[in-house]
Each structure stands twice: as structure tokens, then as C-alpha cells.
PDB file of C-alpha atoms in Angstrom:
ATOM      1  CA  MET P 113     170.425 136.312  71.352  1.00  0.00           C
ATOM      2  CA  PRO P 114     167.737 133.770  70.200  1.00  0.00           C
ATOM      3  CA  GLU P 115     167.593 130.401  71.809  1.00  0.00           C
ATOM      4  CA  ILE P 116     168.436 127.333  69.500  1.00  0.00           C
ATOM      5  CA  SER P 117     167.765 123.862  70.700  1.00  0.00           C
ATOM      6  CA  GLY P 118     169.178 120.460  68.817  1.00  0.00           C
ATOM      7  CA  VAL P 119     171.742 118.695  68.323  1.00  0.00           C
ATOM      8  CA  ILE P 120     173.461 121.872  66.828  1.00  0.00           C
ATOM      9  CA  THR P 121     173.802 122.704  70.791  1.00  0.00           C
ATOM     10  CA  THR P 122     176.692 119.377  71.333  1.00  0.00           C
ATOM     11  CA  HIS P 123     178.297 121.462  68.557  1.00  0.00           C
ATOM     12  CA  LEU P 124     178.323 124.537  70.260  1.00  0.00           C
ATOM     13  CA  ARG P 125     179.773 123.227  73.127  1.00  0.00           C
ATOM     14  CA  ALA P 126     182.182 121.296  71.956  1.00  0.00           C
ATOM     15  CA  LEU P 127     183.486 125.155  70.129  1.00  0.00           C
ATOM     16  CA  GLY P 128     187.314 125.655  72.186  1.00  0.00           C
ATOM     17  CA  ALA P 129     187.697 121.940  73.397  1.00  0.00           C
ATOM     18  CA  GLY P 130     190.724 119.768  72.428  1.00  0.00           C
ATOM     19  CA  THR P 131     190.917 116.803  69.873  1.00  0.00           C
ATOM     20  CA  ARG P 132     191.022 114.663  72.525  1.00  0.00           C
ATOM     21  CA  ASP P 133     187.574 116.269  74.924  1.00  0.00           C
ATOM     22  CA  ARG P 134     185.368 114.561  76.114  1.00  0.00           C
ATOM     23  CA  VAL P 135     182.700 117.202  74.066  1.00  0.00           C
ATOM     24  CA  VAL P 136     184.366 116.513  70.994  1.00  0.00           C
ATOM     25  CA  PHE P 137     184.790 112.710  71.688  1.00  0.00           C
ATOM     26  CA  ALA P 138     180.488 113.244  72.131  1.00  0.00           C
ATOM     27  CA  ILE P 139     180.255 114.522  68.248  1.00  0.00           C
ATOM     28  CA  LEU P 140     183.198 111.796  66.747  1.00  0.00           C
ATOM     29  CA  THR P 141     181.993 108.822  68.256  1.00  0.00           C
ATOM     30  CA  ARG P 142     177.558 109.018  66.731  1.00  0.00           C
ATOM     31  CA  ASN P 143     179.476 107.673  63.830  1.00  0.00           C
ATOM     32  CA  PRO P 144     182.291 105.663  62.471  1.00  0.00           C
ATOM     33  CA  TYR P 145     183.659 107.705  59.502  1.00  0.00           C
ATOM     34  CA  PHE P 146     185.256 110.649  60.702  1.00  0.00           C
ATOM     35  CA  ILE P 147     188.767 111.354  58.981  1.00  0.00           C
ATOM     36  CA  GLU P 148     191.365 113.191  60.969  1.00  0.00           C
ATOM     37  CA  ASP P 149     193.807 115.881  58.109  1.00  0.00           C
ATOM     38  CA  LEU P 150     197.450 115.963  58.309  1.00  0.00           C
ATOM     39  CA  PRO P 151     197.942 119.422  60.274  1.00  0.00           C
ATOM     40  CA  VAL P 152     198.772 122.049  58.217  1.00  0.00           C
ATOM     41  CA  THR P 153     200.785 124.959  59.628  1.00  0.00           C
ATOM     42  CA  ARG P 154     200.064 128.423  57.956  1.00  0.00           C
ATOM     43  CA  ASP P 155     202.317 131.415  57.367  1.00  0.00           C
ATOM     44  CA  ASP P 156     201.612 132.997  60.483  1.00  0.00           C
ATOM     45  CA  GLY P 157     202.242 130.057  63.139  1.00  0.00           C
ATOM     46  CA  GLU P 158     198.474 128.883  62.730  1.00  0.00           C
ATOM     47  CA  VAL P 159     198.326 125.105  63.396  1.00  0.00           C
ATOM     48  CA  TRP P 160     194.931 123.737  61.553  1.00  0.00           C
ATOM     49  CA  VAL P 161     193.200 120.351  61.385  1.00  0.00           C
ATOM     50  CA  ASP P 162     190.239 119.054  59.944  1.00  0.00           C
ATOM     51  CA  ILE P 163     188.545 115.969  61.234  1.00  0.00           C
ATOM     52  CA  ALA P 164     185.437 115.419  58.750  1.00  0.00           C
ATOM     53  CA  ASN P 165     182.427 113.018  57.580  1.00  0.00           C
ATOM     54  CA  ILE P 166     181.746 113.612  54.149  1.00  0.00           C
ATOM     55  CA  LYS P 167     179.175 110.695  54.431  1.00  0.00           C
ATOM     56  CA  ASP P 168     177.528 112.296  57.352  1.00  0.00           C
ATOM     57  CA  GLY P 169     178.176 116.083  55.888  1.00  0.00           C
ATOM     58  CA  VAL P 170     180.471 117.279  59.089  1.00  0.00           C
ATOM     59  CA  LEU P 171     183.079 118.943  59.141  1.00  0.00           C
ATOM     60  CA  LEU P 172     185.220 120.281  62.230  1.00  0.00           C
ATOM     61  CA  ARG P 173     187.744 122.263  62.282  1.00  0.00           C
ATOM     62  CA  PHE P 174     190.996 123.071  64.888  1.00  0.00           C
ATOM     63  CA  ARG P 175     193.057 126.074  65.127  1.00  0.00           C
ATOM     64  CA  ASP P 176     195.830 125.430  67.375  1.00  0.00           C
ATOM     65  CA  GLY P 177     194.572 122.273  69.001  1.00  0.00           C
ATOM     66  CA  GLU P 178     191.046 124.278  69.978  1.00  0.00           C
ATOM     67  CA  LEU P 179     188.148 123.150  67.599  1.00  0.00           C
ATOM     68  CA  ASP P 180     187.451 126.704  65.837  1.00  0.00           C
ATOM     69  CA  SER P 181     184.142 125.770  63.666  1.00  0.00           C
ATOM     70  CA  VAL P 182     181.640 122.537  63.091  1.00  0.00           C
ATOM     71  CA  ARG P 183     180.586 122.934  59.395  1.00  0.00           C
ATOM     72  CA  THR P 184     177.929 120.835  58.844  1.00  0.00           C
ATOM     73  CA  SER P 185     176.035 120.019  54.913  1.00  0.00           C
ATOM     74  CA  ALA P 186     172.326 120.354  53.938  1.00  0.00           C
ATOM     75  CA  ARG P 187     172.731 119.758  50.836  1.00  0.00           C
ATOM     76  CA  GLN P 188     175.107 117.580  48.555  1.00  0.00           C
ATOM     77  CA  GLU P 189     178.031 120.169  48.118  1.00  0.00           C
ATOM     78  CA  GLY P 190     181.148 118.748  46.335  1.00  0.00           C
ATOM     79  CA  ASP P 191     182.369 115.359  48.703  1.00  0.00           C
ATOM     80  CA  TYR P 192     180.188 116.264  51.139  1.00  0.00           C
ATOM     81  CA  TYR P 193     176.405 114.790  51.861  1.00  0.00           C
ATOM     82  CA  PRO P 194     174.159 115.828  53.425  1.00  0.00           C
ATOM     83  CA  TYR P 195     173.002 115.814  57.112  1.00  0.00           C
ATOM     84  CA  PRO P 196     171.770 112.426  57.665  1.00  0.00           C
ATOM     85  CA  GLU P 197     168.527 114.025  59.909  1.00  0.00           C
ATOM     86  CA  PRO P 198     167.649 117.384  59.110  1.00  0.00           C
ATOM     87  CA  GLU P 199     164.986 117.689  61.523  1.00  0.00           C
ATOM     88  CA  GLN P 200     167.727 117.118  64.181  1.00  0.00           C
ATOM     89  CA  LEU P 201     169.738 120.233  64.150  1.00  0.00           C
ATOM     90  CA  ILE P 202     167.918 123.054  65.089  1.00  0.00           C
ATOM     91  CA  SER P 203     164.633 122.306  66.763  1.00  0.00           C
ATOM     92  CA  GLY P 204     161.848 123.702  65.097  1.00  0.00           C
ATOM     93  CA  LEU P 205     163.934 123.935  61.279  1.00  0.00           C
ATOM     94  CA  ASP P 206     164.030 121.151  58.731  1.00  0.00           C
ATOM     95  CA  VAL P 207     167.538 122.213  57.233  1.00  0.00           C
ATOM     96  CA  SER P 208     166.988 119.930  54.052  1.00  0.00           C
ATOM     97  CA  THR P 209     163.924 122.227  52.937  1.00  0.00           C
ATOM     98  CA  VAL P 210     163.982 124.990  55.106  1.00  0.00           C
ATOM     99  CA  THR P 211     164.283 128.862  53.886  1.00  0.00           C
ATOM    100  CA  PRO P 212     165.747 131.994  54.993  1.00  0.00           C
ATOM    101  CA  GLU P 213     161.880 133.326  55.460  1.00  0.00           C
ATOM    102  CA  ASP P 214     161.616 129.565  58.192  1.00  0.00           C
ATOM    103  CA  VAL P 215     164.596 130.629  59.886  1.00  0.00           C
ATOM    104  CA  ALA P 216     163.323 133.993  60.717  1.00  0.00           C
ATOM    105  CA  ALA P 217     160.124 132.858  61.893  1.00  0.00           C
ATOM    106  CA  VAL P 218     161.927 129.918  64.498  1.00  0.00           C
ATOM    107  CA  LEU P 219     165.194 132.146  64.781  1.00  0.00           C
ATOM    108  CA  GLY P 220     164.150 135.719  64.959  1.00  0.00           C
ATOM    109  CA  GLU P 221     165.708 138.759  63.223  1.00  0.00           C
ATOM    110  CA  PRO P 222     169.843 137.233  62.890  1.00  0.00           C
ATOM    111  CA  SER P 223     172.551 139.746  63.870  1.00  0.00           C
ATOM    112  CA  GLU P 224     173.517 140.184  60.752  1.00  0.00           C
ATOM    113  CA  LYS P 225     172.873 139.579  57.433  1.00  0.00           C
ATOM    114  CA  GLN P 226     175.385 138.608  54.901  1.00  0.00           C
ATOM    115  CA  PRO P 227     174.920 139.913  51.293  1.00  0.00           C
ATOM    116  CA  ARG P 228     175.005 137.949  47.739  1.00  0.00           C
ATOM    117  CA  ASP P 229     177.714 137.302  46.082  1.00  0.00           C
ATOM    118  CA  GLU P 230     178.682 138.590  43.016  1.00  0.00           C
ATOM    119  CA  ASP P 231     175.943 136.305  41.292  1.00  0.00           C
ATOM    120  CA  GLY P 232     173.613 136.907  43.125  1.00  0.00           C
ATOM    121  CA  GLY P 233     173.436 133.234  44.520  1.00  0.00           C
ATOM    122  CA  THR P 234     174.996 132.528  47.638  1.00  0.00           C
ATOM    123  CA  HIS P 235     174.142 134.718  51.010  1.00  0.00           C
ATOM    124  CA  GLY P 236     173.961 134.142  54.935  1.00  0.00           C
ATOM    125  CA  LEU P 237     172.120 134.869  58.273  1.00  0.00           C
ATOM    126  CA  ARG P 238     174.489 134.798  61.169  1.00  0.00           C
ATOM    127  CA  TYR P 239     173.017 134.658  64.862  1.00  0.00           C
ATOM    128  CA  ASP P 240     175.137 135.535  67.860  1.00  0.00           C
ATOM    129  CA  VAL P 241     174.166 132.606  70.249  1.00  0.00           C
ATOM    130  CA  ASP P 242     175.166 131.555  73.599  1.00  0.00           C
ATOM    131  CA  GLY P 243     178.034 129.773  73.649  1.00  0.00           C
ATOM    132  CA  GLY P 244     179.053 130.853  69.479  1.00  0.00           C
ATOM    133  CA  VAL P 245     178.066 132.109  66.817  1.00  0.00           C
ATOM    134  CA  VAL P 246     175.874 130.406  63.787  1.00  0.00           C
ATOM    135  CA  THR P 247     175.828 130.686  60.807  1.00  0.00           C
ATOM    136  CA  LEU P 248     173.226 129.449  57.802  1.00  0.00           C
ATOM    137  CA  THR P 249     174.614 129.846  54.250  1.00  0.00           C
ATOM    138  CA  PHE P 250     172.413 129.772  51.218  1.00  0.00           C
ATOM    139  CA  ARG P 251     172.393 129.773  47.393  1.00  0.00           C
ATOM    140  CA  ASP P 252     169.725 130.359  45.447  1.00  0.00           C
ATOM    141  CA  ASP P 253     167.608 130.515  49.173  1.00  0.00           C
ATOM    142  CA  GLN P 254     168.137 126.573  49.250  1.00  0.00           C
ATOM    143  CA  LEU P 255     170.050 126.176  52.823  1.00  0.00           C
ATOM    144  CA  THR P 256     173.859 124.644  51.580  1.00  0.00           C
ATOM    145  CA  THR P 257     175.683 124.835  55.511  1.00  0.00           C
ATOM    146  CA  VAL P 258     174.832 125.800  58.835  1.00  0.00           C
ATOM    147  CA  THR P 259     178.359 126.238  60.852  1.00  0.00           C
ATOM    148  CA  VAL P 260     178.670 126.939  64.493  1.00  0.00           C
ATOM    149  CA  SER P 261     182.412 128.881  65.409  1.00  0.00           C
ATOM    150  CA  ARG P 262     183.837 130.783  67.684  1.00  0.00           C
ATOM    151  CA  SER P 263     183.724 133.573  66.085  1.00  0.00           C
TER     152      SER P 263
END
């Protein structure tokens, strides 16, 4: 299991916490631009709530009141701008310029390599780390998102 450090550890520690929990509050108070969406109840009864900061490229997704994942954008995608401190998210990596080879040099071999999609552009590297899972998604070998999740 690779050791990981940087701002991302704050995200990992918050997994499973509630929307008003202190560890979630620490993420939300870094920047005043977070907006909470209305809850969505899925057919299976799960209630999902997103709290997004498009200016900083961060999306917190809660399932049944607990933080399920945090997605951070490495480059502009849709409404989301790139994370403003690309060298701070994962120590040893600049997420604005990192390649899959750079990630492997810092974090080692991933626990899973997600294959390229049908058009051959999007693929991912999944790392099981202490506290959750880190998935780095690439499009045309440029990092697009870093997601921490419970599974």
C-alpha cells in the first residue's frame, strides 16, 4: 500500500464523515465558494448530496449523510476549474502536468489499471491507500481528475 501525503490526506480523513463534521468543515472553510445542491433520492432509496466548489475544482459527494467521495479537477472540465494549488494536492506530484509514469514513480504500481475507454483516450490508475481509494483519471495521458472514495 503506497504512502500518500499532501492536501489529499484531508480528503481521505473526511471519508465517511457527515456534512457538519469537523473534518468536512475543514475542507469547506478553505474557500468560501462551496455550494450545496439539493438532496437527490435514487430509486434504491439512497440519498445523495453534492457540495461543489467549481472555482477550485472540488466536488464532495455524500451518500446517506456520509462523505462517499471527493473529486478534484486537475484541468478545466465542464464548469469545474482546475485545482488552484496543483503541487499541494499529492506530495511529489504536480497534478497540472503529471503523467501516468510520474505517478508510478512516486506512488508505485497501482492496485488496478483501468483500461482505456472505447475511444482510447480515458483511463485510470487506482491506488488502495490507508483510509480509502485514490483514483487518478487521465484523458490522452493528461490527468483530468483525482478522486478519493471509500471504495
